[in-house]
Coordinates of C-alpha atoms in Angstrom, one line a residue:
Chain K
M1 CA -39.7 105.0 -91.1
L2 CA -41.1 104.6 -87.7
K3 CA -44.8 105.5 -87.6
K4 CA -46.9 107.4 -85.1
R5 CA -49.3 105.4 -83.0
L6 CA -53.0 105.8 -82.0
I7 CA -53.5 104.1 -78.6
F8 CA -56.7 103.3 -76.6
N9 CA -56.4 103.1 -72.9
L10 CA -58.9 100.8 -71.1
L11 CA -59.3 101.6 -67.5
H12 CA -60.4 98.5 -65.5
S13 CA -61.6 97.9 -62.0
N14 CA -62.9 94.6 -60.6
G15 CA -64.5 93.4 -63.8
Y16 CA -65.7 96.8 -65.0
F17 CA -64.4 99.4 -67.4
M18 CA -64.3 103.0 -66.1
L19 CA -64.4 106.5 -67.4
S20 CA -62.1 109.0 -65.6
R21 CA -62.5 112.7 -65.3
N22 CA -59.6 114.4 -63.5
F23 CA -59.0 111.0 -61.9
T24 CA -62.5 110.6 -60.6
L25 CA -63.8 107.3 -61.8
Q26 CA -67.2 106.3 -63.1
Q27 CA -68.1 102.7 -63.9
V28 CA -69.5 102.2 -67.4
G29 CA -69.7 98.5 -68.1
D30 CA -68.1 95.1 -68.3
I31 CA -66.3 93.3 -71.1
N32 CA -69.6 92.1 -72.7
W33 CA -70.9 95.6 -72.6
L34 CA -67.7 96.7 -74.4
R35 CA -68.1 94.0 -77.0
D36 CA -71.8 94.2 -77.6
N37 CA -72.5 97.9 -77.3
Y38 CA -69.3 99.4 -78.6
K39 CA -68.1 96.7 -81.0
F40 CA -64.7 97.3 -79.4
W41 CA -63.0 94.4 -81.3
E42 CA -64.0 96.0 -84.6
S43 CA -62.7 99.3 -83.4
S44 CA -59.4 97.8 -82.4
K45 CA -58.6 97.4 -86.1
F46 CA -58.2 101.1 -86.2
L47 CA -55.8 101.2 -83.3
D48 CA -52.1 100.6 -83.1
E49 CA -51.9 99.6 -79.5
I50 CA -54.0 99.0 -76.4
I51 CA -53.2 99.8 -72.8
I52 CA -55.1 98.2 -70.0
L53 CA -54.8 99.6 -66.6
D54 CA -56.1 98.3 -63.3
V55 CA -57.2 101.5 -61.7
S56 CA -58.9 99.9 -58.6
R57 CA -58.6 102.3 -55.7
T58 CA -59.2 99.5 -53.1
D59 CA -58.2 95.9 -53.2
S60 CA -58.5 94.7 -56.7
D61 CA -59.4 91.2 -57.9
F62 CA -56.2 90.2 -59.8
N63 CA -57.7 87.1 -61.3
K64 CA -60.6 89.2 -62.9
F65 CA -58.0 91.6 -64.2
I66 CA -55.9 88.8 -65.8
D67 CA -59.1 87.4 -67.3
T68 CA -59.9 90.8 -68.9
V69 CA -56.3 91.1 -70.2
Q70 CA -56.6 87.7 -71.8
N71 CA -59.9 88.5 -73.4
V72 CA -58.5 91.7 -74.9
V73 CA -55.4 89.9 -76.1
K74 CA -57.5 87.2 -77.7
S75 CA -59.6 89.8 -79.5
S76 CA -57.0 92.0 -81.0
F77 CA -53.7 91.6 -83.0
I78 CA -51.8 94.6 -81.8
P79 CA -49.5 95.2 -78.9
V80 CA -51.1 95.2 -75.5
A81 CA -49.5 97.0 -72.6
V82 CA -50.8 96.2 -69.1
G83 CA -50.3 97.9 -65.7
G84 CA -51.8 99.2 -62.5
G85 CA -50.6 98.2 -59.1
I86 CA -47.5 96.3 -60.2
K87 CA -45.3 95.9 -57.1
R88 CA -42.8 93.2 -58.0
L89 CA -41.1 91.2 -60.7
E90 CA -43.5 88.3 -60.1
D91 CA -46.5 90.5 -61.0
V92 CA -44.8 91.2 -64.4
D93 CA -44.1 87.5 -64.9
Q94 CA -47.8 86.8 -64.5
L95 CA -48.9 89.6 -66.8
I96 CA -46.5 88.7 -69.5
R97 CA -47.5 85.0 -69.3
S98 CA -51.1 86.2 -69.7
G99 CA -50.4 87.9 -73.0
A100 CA -49.1 91.4 -72.1
D101 CA -46.4 92.6 -74.5
K102 CA -45.3 95.4 -72.2
V103 CA -46.0 96.5 -68.7
V104 CA -47.0 100.0 -67.5
I105 CA -45.4 101.1 -64.3
N106 CA -46.0 104.3 -62.4
S107 CA -45.5 104.6 -58.6
M108 CA -42.7 102.1 -58.4
F109 CA -40.4 104.3 -60.4
Y110 CA -40.5 106.6 -57.3
S111 CA -40.9 104.1 -54.5
N112 CA -38.8 101.1 -55.6
P113 CA -36.6 101.7 -58.7
D114 CA -34.4 98.7 -57.8
E115 CA -37.3 96.3 -58.4
I116 CA -37.8 97.9 -61.9
K117 CA -34.1 97.2 -62.7
K118 CA -34.9 93.5 -61.9
I119 CA -37.7 93.7 -64.4
T120 CA -35.7 95.3 -67.1
S121 CA -32.8 93.0 -66.7
K122 CA -35.1 90.1 -67.3
Y123 CA -37.3 91.5 -70.0
G124 CA -35.3 94.4 -71.4
I125 CA -36.1 98.1 -71.1
Q126 CA -38.4 97.9 -74.1
S127 CA -40.8 95.9 -72.0
V128 CA -41.5 98.8 -69.6
I129 CA -43.6 101.9 -70.1
A130 CA -43.2 104.5 -67.4
S131 CA -46.6 106.2 -66.8
I132 CA -46.4 109.6 -65.2
D133 CA -49.4 111.6 -63.9
Y134 CA -48.7 115.3 -63.7
K135 CA -50.5 118.5 -62.9
R136 CA -49.6 122.0 -63.9
N137 CA -48.5 124.4 -61.2
K138 CA -47.5 128.0 -61.9
N139 CA -44.0 127.5 -63.2
F140 CA -43.6 123.8 -63.1
D141 CA -45.4 120.5 -63.2
E142 CA -46.1 118.4 -60.1
V143 CA -45.9 114.6 -60.2
Y144 CA -48.5 112.4 -58.5
I145 CA -48.2 108.7 -57.7
N146 CA -50.7 106.1 -56.3
N147 CA -53.5 106.8 -58.8
G148 CA -53.0 110.6 -58.5
S149 CA -53.5 110.6 -54.7
K150 CA -49.9 111.4 -53.6
K151 CA -47.8 114.3 -54.7
I152 CA -44.1 113.7 -54.7
E153 CA -41.5 116.3 -53.9
I154 CA -39.7 116.4 -57.2
D155 CA -41.1 118.0 -60.3
L156 CA -41.8 116.5 -63.7
V157 CA -38.5 117.4 -65.3
E158 CA -36.5 115.8 -62.4
H159 CA -38.8 112.8 -62.2
I160 CA -38.4 112.1 -66.0
K161 CA -34.6 112.2 -65.6
R162 CA -34.7 109.7 -62.8
V163 CA -37.1 107.4 -64.8
I164 CA -34.8 107.5 -67.8
D165 CA -31.8 106.7 -65.5
V166 CA -33.6 103.6 -64.1
G167 CA -34.2 102.5 -67.7
V168 CA -37.4 102.6 -69.7
G169 CA -38.6 102.0 -73.3
E170 CA -41.4 104.6 -73.4
I171 CA -42.9 107.3 -71.3
L172 CA -46.7 107.9 -71.0
L173 CA -47.4 111.4 -69.9
N174 CA -50.8 111.8 -68.5
S175 CA -52.1 115.3 -67.8
M176 CA -54.4 115.2 -64.7
D177 CA -55.7 118.6 -65.6
Q178 CA -56.8 117.5 -69.1
D179 CA -57.9 114.0 -68.1
G180 CA -61.4 113.2 -69.2
T181 CA -62.2 116.8 -70.1
G182 CA -62.4 116.2 -73.9
Q183 CA -60.7 119.6 -74.3
G184 CA -57.6 118.3 -76.1
F185 CA -54.2 117.2 -75.0
D186 CA -51.7 119.3 -73.1
L187 CA -49.7 119.8 -76.3
D188 CA -47.1 122.1 -74.7
V189 CA -45.8 119.5 -72.2
I190 CA -43.1 118.4 -74.6
N191 CA -41.6 121.9 -74.5
R192 CA -41.5 121.9 -70.7
I193 CA -39.8 118.6 -70.1
G194 CA -36.5 119.3 -71.6
D195 CA -34.3 117.1 -73.8
I196 CA -35.6 113.5 -73.8
K197 CA -35.3 112.9 -77.5
N198 CA -34.1 109.3 -77.3
T199 CA -37.1 107.9 -75.4
S200 CA -40.5 107.4 -77.0
L201 CA -43.2 109.7 -75.7
I202 CA -46.9 108.9 -75.5
I203 CA -49.2 111.8 -74.7
S204 CA -52.4 111.2 -72.8
G205 CA -55.3 113.0 -71.2
G206 CA -57.9 115.2 -72.8
A207 CA -58.7 113.8 -76.2
G208 CA -62.4 114.4 -77.0
R209 CA -62.6 115.0 -80.7
V210 CA -61.4 113.2 -83.8
D211 CA -58.9 115.9 -84.7
H212 CA -57.2 116.0 -81.2
F213 CA -54.9 113.2 -82.2
S214 CA -53.6 114.9 -85.3
E215 CA -52.9 118.1 -83.2
A216 CA -50.6 116.0 -81.0
L217 CA -49.0 113.7 -83.6
I218 CA -48.0 116.5 -85.9
L219 CA -45.7 117.4 -83.0
D220 CA -42.8 115.3 -81.8
Y221 CA -44.9 112.9 -79.8
D222 CA -44.5 109.2 -80.8
A223 CA -48.0 108.2 -79.9
A224 CA -51.3 109.6 -78.5
S225 CA -53.6 107.8 -76.2
T226 CA -57.2 108.2 -75.0
A227 CA -59.3 106.5 -72.4
N228 CA -62.4 108.3 -73.5
L229 CA -64.8 105.4 -74.2
F230 CA -67.9 107.4 -75.0
N231 CA -66.2 109.8 -77.4
F232 CA -64.2 107.3 -79.4
I233 CA -65.9 103.9 -79.4
G234 CA -68.1 103.3 -82.4
D235 CA -67.0 105.3 -85.4
G236 CA -64.6 107.6 -83.5
L237 CA -61.4 105.6 -83.9
R238 CA -62.0 105.0 -87.6
C239 CA -62.7 108.7 -88.1
S240 CA -59.6 109.6 -86.1
R241 CA -57.5 107.4 -88.3
E242 CA -58.9 108.9 -91.4
D243 CA -58.2 112.4 -90.1
L244 CA -54.6 111.5 -89.4
M245 CA -54.2 110.1 -92.9
A246 CA -55.9 113.1 -94.5
K247 CA -53.4 115.3 -92.6
K248 CA -50.5 113.2 -94.0
I249 CA -49.4 112.1 -90.5
N250 CA -47.5 108.9 -90.9
I251 CA -49.4 106.1 -89.2
P252 CA -49.2 102.4 -89.9
V253 CA -50.8 101.1 -93.0
F254 CA -52.7 97.9 -92.6
D255 CA -53.9 95.5 -95.3
R256 CA -57.7 95.5 -95.2
D257 CA -59.8 93.1 -97.2
Chain I
M1 CA -60.2 88.0 -95.0
V2 CA -62.1 85.0 -93.6
Y3 CA -60.2 82.3 -91.7
G4 CA -61.7 78.9 -91.2
S5 CA -60.7 76.3 -88.7
Q6 CA -62.2 73.4 -90.7
N7 CA -59.6 72.7 -93.4
L8 CA -56.3 74.0 -91.9
K9 CA -55.9 71.8 -88.9
L10 CA -52.5 70.3 -88.4
N11 CA -53.2 68.2 -85.3
N12 CA -50.8 69.7 -82.9
R13 CA -47.9 69.3 -85.3
I14 CA -47.0 73.0 -84.8
A15 CA -44.6 73.1 -81.9
V16 CA -44.0 76.5 -80.2
I17 CA -40.8 76.0 -78.4
D18 CA -41.1 76.7 -74.7
Y19 CA -37.9 77.8 -72.9
G20 CA -39.7 80.0 -70.4
M21 CA -39.4 83.3 -72.3
G22 CA -41.7 85.0 -74.9
N23 CA -45.2 86.2 -75.6
I24 CA -46.4 82.6 -76.2
F25 CA -50.0 83.4 -75.4
S26 CA -50.4 85.8 -78.3
I27 CA -48.6 83.6 -80.8
Q28 CA -50.6 80.5 -79.9
H29 CA -53.8 82.6 -80.0
S30 CA -52.9 84.0 -83.5
L31 CA -52.3 80.5 -84.8
K32 CA -55.6 79.4 -83.4
Y33 CA -57.4 82.4 -85.0
L34 CA -55.9 81.2 -88.3
G35 CA -57.3 77.8 -87.7
Y36 CA -54.2 76.0 -86.5
D37 CA -53.7 74.1 -83.2
S38 CA -50.3 74.3 -81.7
I39 CA -48.5 72.8 -78.8
L40 CA -46.3 74.7 -76.4
T41 CA -43.5 72.3 -75.6
S42 CA -39.9 71.7 -74.5
D43 CA -40.3 67.9 -75.1
P44 CA -37.5 66.7 -77.4
K45 CA -39.6 64.0 -78.9
I46 CA -42.4 66.4 -79.9
I47 CA -39.9 69.0 -81.2
L48 CA -38.0 66.4 -83.3
S49 CA -41.2 65.1 -84.9
A50 CA -43.1 68.4 -85.4
K51 CA -44.1 69.6 -88.8
I52 CA -43.4 73.2 -88.0
L53 CA -41.4 74.9 -85.2
I54 CA -41.8 78.4 -83.9
L55 CA -39.2 80.0 -81.7
P56 CA -40.6 83.0 -79.8
G57 CA -38.6 85.3 -77.5
V58 CA -38.6 88.5 -75.5
G59 CA -35.7 89.8 -73.4
S60 CA -32.0 89.3 -73.5
F61 CA -30.1 87.0 -75.9
K62 CA -27.8 85.8 -73.1
S63 CA -30.4 84.8 -70.7
A64 CA -32.5 83.1 -73.4
M65 CA -29.5 81.1 -74.7
K66 CA -28.7 80.1 -71.1
K67 CA -32.2 78.8 -70.6
I68 CA -32.1 77.0 -73.9
E69 CA -28.7 75.4 -73.1
D70 CA -29.7 74.5 -69.6
M71 CA -32.7 72.6 -71.0
R72 CA -30.4 71.0 -73.7
L73 CA -32.8 72.5 -76.3
D74 CA -29.9 73.9 -78.4
V75 CA -28.9 70.3 -79.5
I76 CA -32.5 69.3 -80.1
I77 CA -33.4 72.4 -82.1
R78 CA -30.3 72.0 -84.3
E79 CA -31.1 68.3 -84.9
A80 CA -34.7 69.1 -85.7
V81 CA -33.8 71.9 -88.2
L82 CA -30.5 70.6 -89.7
D83 CA -31.1 66.8 -89.8
N84 CA -34.9 66.5 -89.8
K85 CA -35.2 69.6 -92.0
I86 CA -38.2 70.9 -90.0
P87 CA -39.1 74.5 -91.0
I88 CA -38.6 76.9 -88.1
L89 CA -39.8 80.5 -87.7
G90 CA -37.9 82.7 -85.2
I91 CA -39.8 85.7 -84.0
C92 CA -38.0 88.9 -82.7
L93 CA -35.4 87.6 -80.2
G94 CA -36.3 84.1 -81.6
M95 CA -35.0 85.3 -85.0
Q96 CA -31.8 86.6 -83.4
L97 CA -31.3 83.3 -81.5
L98 CA -31.1 81.5 -84.9
T99 CA -27.8 83.3 -85.7
N100 CA -24.3 82.4 -84.8
S101 CA -23.8 84.9 -81.9
S102 CA -24.8 88.1 -80.3
T103 CA -22.6 90.9 -79.1
E104 CA -24.2 92.4 -76.0
E105 CA -22.1 95.0 -74.2
S106 CA -18.6 93.7 -74.8
S107 CA -19.1 90.0 -74.5
A108 CA -20.3 87.7 -77.2
T109 CA -22.9 84.9 -76.6
K110 CA -23.1 81.9 -78.9
G111 CA -26.4 81.5 -80.7
L112 CA -28.0 78.4 -82.3
G113 CA -25.9 78.9 -85.4
L114 CA -28.6 77.9 -87.9
V115 CA -27.9 80.7 -90.4
S116 CA -24.7 82.5 -91.4
A117 CA -25.6 85.8 -89.6
S118 CA -25.0 87.4 -86.3
T119 CA -26.7 89.8 -83.9
I120 CA -25.5 93.2 -82.9
K121 CA -26.9 96.3 -81.3
L122 CA -28.7 98.8 -83.4
K123 CA -26.3 101.6 -84.4
N124 CA -26.6 105.0 -82.9
T125 CA -26.6 106.6 -86.4
H126 CA -28.5 109.8 -85.8
Q127 CA -29.1 112.2 -82.9
K128 CA -32.9 111.7 -83.1
I129 CA -32.7 107.9 -83.1
K130 CA -34.7 106.2 -80.3
I131 CA -33.3 102.8 -79.1
P132 CA -35.1 100.5 -78.4
H133 CA -36.9 100.8 -81.8
I134 CA -40.5 100.5 -80.7
G135 CA -43.5 100.8 -83.0
F136 CA -44.8 100.1 -86.5
N137 CA -42.3 100.5 -89.3
N138 CA -42.7 99.8 -93.0
V139 CA -40.9 96.8 -94.5
E140 CA -39.6 96.7 -98.1
F141 CA -39.3 93.2 -99.5
D142 CA -38.5 91.2 -102.6
K143 CA -41.8 90.2 -104.2
D144 CA -40.6 86.6 -104.6
M145 CA -40.2 86.0 -100.8
S146 CA -42.7 83.4 -99.8
L147 CA -43.4 85.0 -96.4
F148 CA -44.8 88.2 -98.0
K149 CA -46.9 86.5 -100.7
G150 CA -50.0 88.5 -101.4
L151 CA -48.9 91.4 -99.2
T152 CA -48.5 95.0 -100.6
N153 CA -44.9 96.3 -100.3
N154 CA -44.2 98.8 -97.6
L155 CA -46.9 97.8 -95.2
D156 CA -46.1 98.2 -91.5
F157 CA -45.2 95.6 -88.9
Y158 CA -44.7 96.0 -85.2
F159 CA -41.0 96.1 -84.0
I160 CA -39.7 96.2 -80.4
H161 CA -36.0 95.6 -80.2
S162 CA -32.6 97.0 -79.6
Y163 CA -30.5 94.5 -81.6
M164 CA -30.5 93.6 -85.2
V165 CA -29.4 90.7 -87.4
V166 CA -26.5 91.3 -89.8
S167 CA -25.0 89.0 -92.4
D168 CA -22.2 89.0 -95.0
S169 CA -24.6 87.4 -97.4
K170 CA -26.8 89.7 -99.4
D171 CA -29.5 86.9 -99.5
F172 CA -30.4 88.0 -96.0
Y173 CA -31.2 91.5 -97.1
R174 CA -34.3 90.8 -99.2
A175 CA -36.7 92.2 -96.6
Y176 CA -35.4 95.2 -94.7
C177 CA -36.5 98.0 -92.5
D178 CA -35.3 101.6 -92.6
Y179 CA -34.8 103.2 -89.3
Y180 CA -31.9 105.6 -89.5
Q181 CA -30.1 102.5 -90.9
R182 CA -31.1 99.6 -93.0
F183 CA -31.5 96.3 -91.2
I184 CA -32.9 92.8 -91.9
A185 CA -36.6 92.7 -91.2
A186 CA -37.1 89.1 -92.3
F187 CA -35.1 86.3 -93.9
E188 CA -35.7 82.9 -95.5
D189 CA -32.8 80.5 -95.7
N190 CA -33.8 77.1 -96.8
N191 CA -36.0 75.8 -93.9
V192 CA -34.9 78.6 -91.6
Y193 CA -37.2 81.7 -91.4
G194 CA -36.9 84.7 -89.2
V195 CA -38.8 87.9 -88.6
Q196 CA -37.5 90.8 -86.5
F197 CA -41.0 92.1 -86.1
H198 CA -44.0 90.5 -84.3
P199 CA -46.5 89.2 -86.9
E200 CA -48.9 88.3 -84.1
K201 CA -49.0 92.1 -83.2
S202 CA -49.2 93.6 -86.7
Q203 CA -53.0 93.4 -87.5
E204 CA -53.9 91.8 -90.8
N205 CA -50.4 92.3 -92.2
G206 CA -48.9 89.9 -89.7
L207 CA -51.7 87.4 -89.8
K208 CA -51.2 87.1 -93.6
L209 CA -47.5 86.6 -93.1
L210 CA -48.1 83.9 -90.5
K211 CA -50.5 82.2 -92.8
N212 CA -48.0 82.3 -95.7
F213 CA -45.5 80.6 -93.5
L214 CA -47.9 77.9 -92.3
L215 CA -49.2 77.2 -95.8
K216 CA -45.8 77.1 -97.4
V217 CA -44.5 74.4 -95.2

């Protein structure tokens, strides 16, 4: 049986990790801070996957980002998906060479789907996660690209159809309304996006409490992700995992001794 | 579990075969964490005299075999495994490449032919099936398999694939995965070993399996 996954999403910008609230960023510390103050590498034992996104709003230092990716890959033995600002196949080549197992792509699904086809024909569709930032409007969901700064003219349902047509292994749905609020996931989104039962779905945005993950994973989501460093680093991930197990949600079982 | 680097060194005799595809960084790093140095190489001399070979792989069977053949590595790997009897571990696509052939779309691509098995697409057996199969899935195995020594049955490993290895021989079905169909999760055939999952991405479960492979050979 395929298990549900608990994912941590590290937001990175020019050497620092960030907190995001409704897409406004706040710098919190560098990789040493993450290691020393939050024992992140210990916490990663309670995770099933890590996503690292370069969320730099201006020119980003790609070498610093690669350095961070390699540090995370070296310190954990779970899949690492990497993204943020990917514009061409060569960016993907470099990320995969640096230890990324998958890449996360957002804006390019809208602006340059042909380039994504080049990536999937080289690495397979399982190597690509489509990240979609959306915001609730009255009767539909709007989709934003370029770090949430530009609204596109098609809605979430239509955008997902196009993304699946281009070819993708998984879809990361990030609610901009819930992002960083700690109020819980937008659990209902799965009911609004129609029939996409053959592509894995990762829900993101809004986790703030230990039991928010089980609220999502008891539904048909394949994975739930949080970028909320303050709420979950330390004991939070271990407690979240224990909560999932106590609620009989099927998550991976790891040998621990 | 505590891993030491002092007593396990193999002096660069582990060759991770480099044909330009695969998550080599993670594999080499896992080996290092377990206390083993490895060398990433496409040099025939090193491959033919290695103590252990690891064949990684991500992407399509066809483009991987093309790269391997363009570099004449197919001949070298066969000689290393069949004549020099060097143990080899294929990981994910690397496992599939060890088989006779793969059927992608309608055309078949020849593999390395080191085991009597072949590679086909996962079957669309259920309306809820998601292909690619991505995520952690439990693996059931025969307790006497050396790769799984000391591991509890039904622990989870990380899979990410759309194809599976099939064989007419039931010896290949000693470790399997259930995902709307039963398929081979790992095999051991003399000195040829394959795992469909990524041990380097499966927390302690995968590290133990890798260590079993390294200690066994």
